Amino acid sequence: MTDNMKKIVVVYHSGYGHTKVQAESVAEGVGSIEGVEADLIAVEDVTDDLERLAEADGIVFGSPTYMGSVSAQFKTFMDASSGKWAEQGWANKIAGGFTNSAAQNGDKLNTLIQMSIFAAQHGMVWVGLGMLPGNHTNDGSEEDLNRMGATLGAMAQSNADAGPDVAPPSSDRETARLYGARIAEAAKRWAA
Ligand SMILES: Cc1cc2nc3c(=O)[nH]c(=O)nc-3n(C[C@H](O)[C@H](O)[C@H](O)COP(=O)(O)O)c2cc1C
């Protein structure tokens, strides 16, 4: 690691492994950009160790959508960050967010909105997905990138009776990977 190396923390919760797959794809995309490395952290491991996030150039937030919002575990992490908020310890870091749920819509947008407001409270610089919607024309398919038609961050959908070995599908994993790469590029430009 050189002095110029940028670090992006991907901090996520996943109850049953599906959002973890999405988080791993985001981290893979981050790491695909030269000079940027990803640090993948489960929220359960971070509540007592917020310094790891304070050292990063960017933080990507990931949570399944449970009851139309971030999971309780992710909200616990959000609330635990209030000390960092008070000192604006994450100010001017690059931020992004991703979520996964069972229904096509599933109220995922509310989860991303929660995350973006959270990032704004911390004075962070939010990076949207930057991708046109897929699967929205007669020629479209479930294989399309951004088949969920998200803009604020990355969305994925996992059938409720499918395991994380197959869900979310490859199109959502690739969408997450490209979002990670976009976040990494943004961090390089922002914190040059
Ligand atoms: C408590 C609970 C609440 C849920 N609420 C929603 C929801 O609001 N919308 C939806 O589409 N799916 C909902 N789901 C389904 C999960 O989002 C879906 O199974 C997801 O893949 C779980 O991700 P995980 O394996 O990372 O925990 C819910 C699941 C649980 C356990």
Short mmCIF file of C-alpha atoms and ligand atoms in Angstrom, two decimals:
data_model
loop_
_atom_site.label_atom_id
_atom_site.label_comp_id
_atom_site.label_asym_id
_atom_site.label_seq_id
_atom_site.Cartn_x
_atom_site.Cartn_y
_atom_site.Cartn_z
CA MET A 1 0.00 0.00 0.00
CA THR A 2 1.40 3.39 -1.02
CA ASP A 3 0.74 6.68 0.76
CA ASN A 4 -1.61 7.64 -2.06
CA MET A 5 -3.73 4.52 -1.67
CA LYS A 6 -7.40 5.37 -1.12
CA LYS A 7 -9.55 3.25 1.14
CA ILE A 8 -13.28 2.68 0.86
CA VAL A 9 -15.07 0.95 3.71
CA VAL A 10 -18.13 -1.07 2.73
CA VAL A 11 -20.16 -1.40 5.92
CA TYR A 12 -23.21 -3.63 5.70
CA HIS A 13 -25.73 -5.76 7.49
CA SER A 14 -27.10 -9.01 6.12
CA GLY A 15 -29.44 -11.27 8.07
CA TYR A 16 -29.44 -14.22 5.65
CA GLY A 17 -26.49 -13.60 3.33
CA HIS A 18 -28.11 -11.94 0.31
CA THR A 19 -27.01 -8.38 1.04
CA LYS A 20 -23.59 -9.76 1.95
CA VAL A 21 -23.27 -10.98 -1.65
CA GLN A 22 -24.16 -7.49 -2.86
CA ALA A 23 -21.63 -5.98 -0.42
CA GLU A 24 -18.92 -8.31 -1.72
CA SER A 25 -19.71 -7.20 -5.27
CA VAL A 26 -19.44 -3.51 -4.30
CA ALA A 27 -16.10 -4.25 -2.60
CA GLU A 28 -14.88 -6.12 -5.68
CA GLY A 29 -15.71 -3.10 -7.82
CA VAL A 30 -13.91 -0.75 -5.43
CA GLY A 31 -10.83 -2.97 -5.58
CA SER A 32 -10.91 -3.08 -9.39
CA ILE A 33 -9.80 0.56 -9.53
CA GLU A 34 -6.07 1.11 -9.35
CA GLY A 35 -4.93 2.82 -6.18
CA VAL A 36 -8.12 2.06 -4.24
CA GLU A 37 -8.70 -0.75 -1.76
CA ALA A 38 -11.89 -1.96 -0.12
CA ASP A 39 -12.42 -2.84 3.53
CA LEU A 40 -15.55 -4.95 3.97
CA ILE A 41 -17.02 -4.72 7.48
CA ALA A 42 -20.21 -6.22 8.91
CA VAL A 43 -22.09 -3.75 11.14
CA GLU A 44 -21.91 -6.19 14.03
CA ASP A 45 -18.13 -5.71 14.02
CA VAL A 46 -18.09 -1.94 13.67
CA THR A 47 -20.19 -0.49 16.47
CA ASP A 48 -17.24 -0.50 18.85
CA ASP A 49 -14.67 0.38 16.23
CA LEU A 50 -15.82 3.50 14.39
CA GLU A 51 -12.20 4.62 13.96
CA ARG A 52 -11.77 2.19 11.07
CA LEU A 53 -14.39 4.20 9.22
CA ALA A 54 -12.93 7.54 10.25
CA GLU A 55 -9.68 6.61 8.50
CA ALA A 56 -11.38 5.82 5.18
CA ASP A 57 -11.68 8.12 2.16
CA GLY A 58 -15.20 6.89 1.56
CA ILE A 59 -17.90 4.75 3.15
CA VAL A 60 -20.55 2.74 1.33
CA PHE A 61 -23.57 1.75 3.41
CA GLY A 62 -25.44 -1.50 2.76
CA SER A 63 -28.54 -2.97 4.35
CA PRO A 64 -31.37 -5.30 3.39
CA THR A 65 -34.73 -3.59 3.27
CA TYR A 66 -36.69 -4.87 6.24
CA MET A 67 -40.22 -3.51 6.78
CA GLY A 68 -39.57 -0.77 4.21
CA SER A 69 -36.45 0.60 5.87
CA VAL A 70 -32.92 -0.28 6.92
CA SER A 71 -32.68 -3.29 9.23
CA ALA A 72 -32.68 -2.80 12.99
CA GLN A 73 -29.05 -3.90 13.09
CA PHE A 74 -28.08 -1.25 10.55
CA LYS A 75 -30.04 1.39 12.44
CA THR A 76 -28.13 0.45 15.59
CA PHE A 77 -24.93 1.20 13.70
CA MET A 78 -26.39 4.51 12.48
CA ASP A 79 -27.29 5.55 16.01
CA ALA A 80 -23.89 4.44 17.33
CA SER A 81 -22.29 6.91 14.91
CA SER A 82 -23.84 9.95 16.63
CA GLY A 83 -20.58 10.68 18.45
CA LYS A 84 -18.81 10.86 15.09
CA TRP A 85 -21.63 13.09 13.84
CA ALA A 86 -21.09 15.49 16.76
CA GLU A 87 -17.46 15.98 15.78
CA GLN A 88 -18.23 15.65 12.03
CA GLY A 89 -15.58 12.95 11.88
CA TRP A 90 -16.80 11.64 8.52
CA ALA A 91 -17.27 15.07 6.90
CA ASN A 92 -16.29 15.35 3.23
CA LYS A 93 -15.84 11.63 2.77
CA ILE A 94 -17.39 10.07 -0.30
CA ALA A 95 -20.59 8.13 0.50
CA GLY A 96 -22.93 5.74 -1.26
CA GLY A 97 -25.52 3.13 -0.43
CA PHE A 98 -27.05 -0.13 -1.58
CA THR A 99 -29.95 -2.32 -0.57
CA ASN A 100 -31.50 -5.65 -1.39
CA SER A 101 -35.00 -7.00 -0.79
CA ALA A 102 -37.36 -9.76 -1.86
CA ALA A 103 -39.96 -7.78 -3.80
CA GLN A 104 -39.16 -6.02 -7.06
CA ASN A 105 -40.00 -2.69 -5.48
CA GLY A 106 -40.16 -3.70 -1.82
CA ASP A 107 -39.87 -0.04 -0.75
CA LYS A 108 -36.12 -0.17 -1.32
CA LEU A 109 -36.02 3.51 -2.24
CA ASN A 110 -36.90 4.44 1.33
CA THR A 111 -33.82 2.57 2.55
CA LEU A 112 -31.56 4.47 0.15
CA ILE A 113 -33.18 7.75 1.14
CA GLN A 114 -32.52 6.94 4.80
CA MET A 115 -28.87 6.25 4.00
CA SER A 116 -28.44 9.42 1.94
CA ILE A 117 -29.92 11.58 4.70
CA PHE A 118 -27.66 9.80 7.19
CA ALA A 119 -24.66 10.61 4.97
CA ALA A 120 -25.79 14.23 4.68
CA GLN A 121 -26.03 14.48 8.48
CA HIS A 122 -22.41 13.39 8.59
CA GLY A 123 -21.45 16.03 6.00
CA MET A 124 -20.51 13.38 3.45
CA VAL A 125 -20.58 13.67 -0.35
CA TRP A 126 -23.18 11.26 -1.79
CA VAL A 127 -22.51 9.50 -5.10
CA GLY A 128 -25.53 8.14 -6.99
CA LEU A 129 -25.60 5.05 -9.13
CA GLY A 130 -24.88 6.89 -12.39
CA MET A 131 -26.52 4.25 -14.57
CA LEU A 132 -29.55 4.35 -16.86
CA PRO A 133 -32.43 2.03 -15.94
CA GLY A 134 -32.49 -1.48 -17.41
CA ASN A 135 -35.38 -3.85 -18.15
CA HIS A 136 -37.74 -1.00 -19.05
CA THR A 137 -38.28 -1.53 -22.77
CA ASN A 138 -39.69 -4.34 -24.94
CA ASP A 139 -36.12 -5.48 -25.55
CA GLY A 140 -35.23 -5.36 -21.85
CA SER A 141 -34.61 -8.38 -19.65
CA GLU A 142 -33.82 -9.46 -16.11
CA GLU A 143 -30.22 -9.75 -17.28
CA ASP A 144 -29.98 -5.98 -17.75
CA LEU A 145 -27.72 -3.88 -15.56
CA ASN A 146 -29.74 -1.79 -13.11
CA ARG A 147 -32.84 -3.89 -13.81
CA MET A 148 -34.36 -2.30 -10.68
CA GLY A 149 -34.14 1.18 -12.28
CA ALA A 150 -32.41 2.76 -9.28
CA THR A 151 -30.70 6.14 -9.29
CA LEU A 152 -29.82 7.08 -5.69
CA GLY A 153 -27.72 3.94 -5.10
CA ALA A 154 -27.57 0.27 -6.04
CA MET A 155 -30.60 -1.98 -5.65
CA ALA A 156 -30.78 -5.76 -5.77
CA GLN A 157 -33.66 -8.21 -5.54
CA SER A 158 -33.49 -11.70 -4.08
CA ASN A 159 -36.42 -14.10 -4.35
CA ALA A 160 -37.58 -14.95 -0.84
CA ASP A 161 -37.19 -18.70 -1.43
CA ALA A 162 -33.75 -18.51 -3.07
CA GLY A 163 -30.46 -18.80 -1.19
CA PRO A 164 -27.57 -16.34 -1.46
CA ASP A 165 -25.79 -18.80 -3.75
CA VAL A 166 -28.17 -17.70 -6.54
CA ALA A 167 -29.81 -14.50 -5.26
CA PRO A 168 -29.42 -11.68 -5.95
CA PRO A 169 -28.84 -12.63 -9.61
CA SER A 170 -25.76 -11.83 -11.67
CA SER A 171 -27.24 -8.63 -13.14
CA ASP A 172 -27.64 -7.15 -9.66
CA ARG A 173 -24.17 -8.33 -8.63
CA GLU A 174 -22.64 -6.68 -11.70
CA THR A 175 -24.63 -3.49 -11.04
CA ALA A 176 -23.21 -3.48 -7.49
CA ARG A 177 -19.69 -4.12 -8.80
CA LEU A 178 -19.89 -1.17 -11.21
CA TYR A 179 -21.26 1.05 -8.43
CA GLY A 180 -18.27 0.14 -6.27
CA ALA A 181 -15.95 1.10 -9.14
CA ARG A 182 -17.79 4.43 -9.52
CA ILE A 183 -17.40 5.15 -5.80
CA ALA A 184 -13.69 4.35 -6.01
CA GLU A 185 -13.20 6.64 -9.01
CA ALA A 186 -15.09 9.41 -7.20
CA ALA A 187 -12.90 9.00 -4.10
CA LYS A 188 -9.77 9.28 -6.24
CA ARG A 189 -10.98 12.49 -7.85
CA TRP A 190 -12.36 13.99 -4.64
CA ALA A 191 -9.41 13.23 -2.36
CA ALA A 192 -6.61 13.58 -4.88
C1 LIG B 1 -37.95 -8.68 9.06
C2 LIG B 1 -37.98 -8.69 7.56
C3 LIG B 1 -38.61 -7.66 6.89
C4 LIG B 1 -38.61 -7.63 5.49
N1 LIG B 1 -39.19 -6.58 4.85
C5 LIG B 1 -39.15 -6.52 3.50
C6 LIG B 1 -39.66 -5.39 2.80
O1 LIG B 1 -40.12 -4.41 3.38
N2 LIG B 1 -39.64 -5.42 1.44
C7 LIG B 1 -39.17 -6.50 0.75
O2 LIG B 1 -39.20 -6.48 -0.47
N3 LIG B 1 -38.60 -7.55 1.39
C8 LIG B 1 -38.58 -7.59 2.74
N4 LIG B 1 -37.99 -8.63 3.39
C9 LIG B 1 -37.26 -9.64 2.61
C10 LIG B 1 -35.76 -9.35 2.64
O3 LIG B 1 -35.48 -8.02 2.24
C11 LIG B 1 -35.03 -10.31 1.68
O4 LIG B 1 -35.26 -11.63 2.11
C12 LIG B 1 -33.55 -10.03 1.59
O5 LIG B 1 -32.97 -10.80 0.55
C13 LIG B 1 -32.84 -10.32 2.91
O6 LIG B 1 -31.49 -9.94 2.80
P1 LIG B 1 -30.40 -10.57 3.75
O7 LIG B 1 -30.27 -12.05 3.37
O8 LIG B 1 -29.15 -9.84 3.45
O9 LIG B 1 -30.88 -10.40 5.14
C14 LIG B 1 -37.99 -8.68 4.76
C15 LIG B 1 -37.36 -9.72 5.47
C16 LIG B 1 -37.33 -9.73 6.84
C17 LIG B 1 -36.61 -10.83 7.56
#
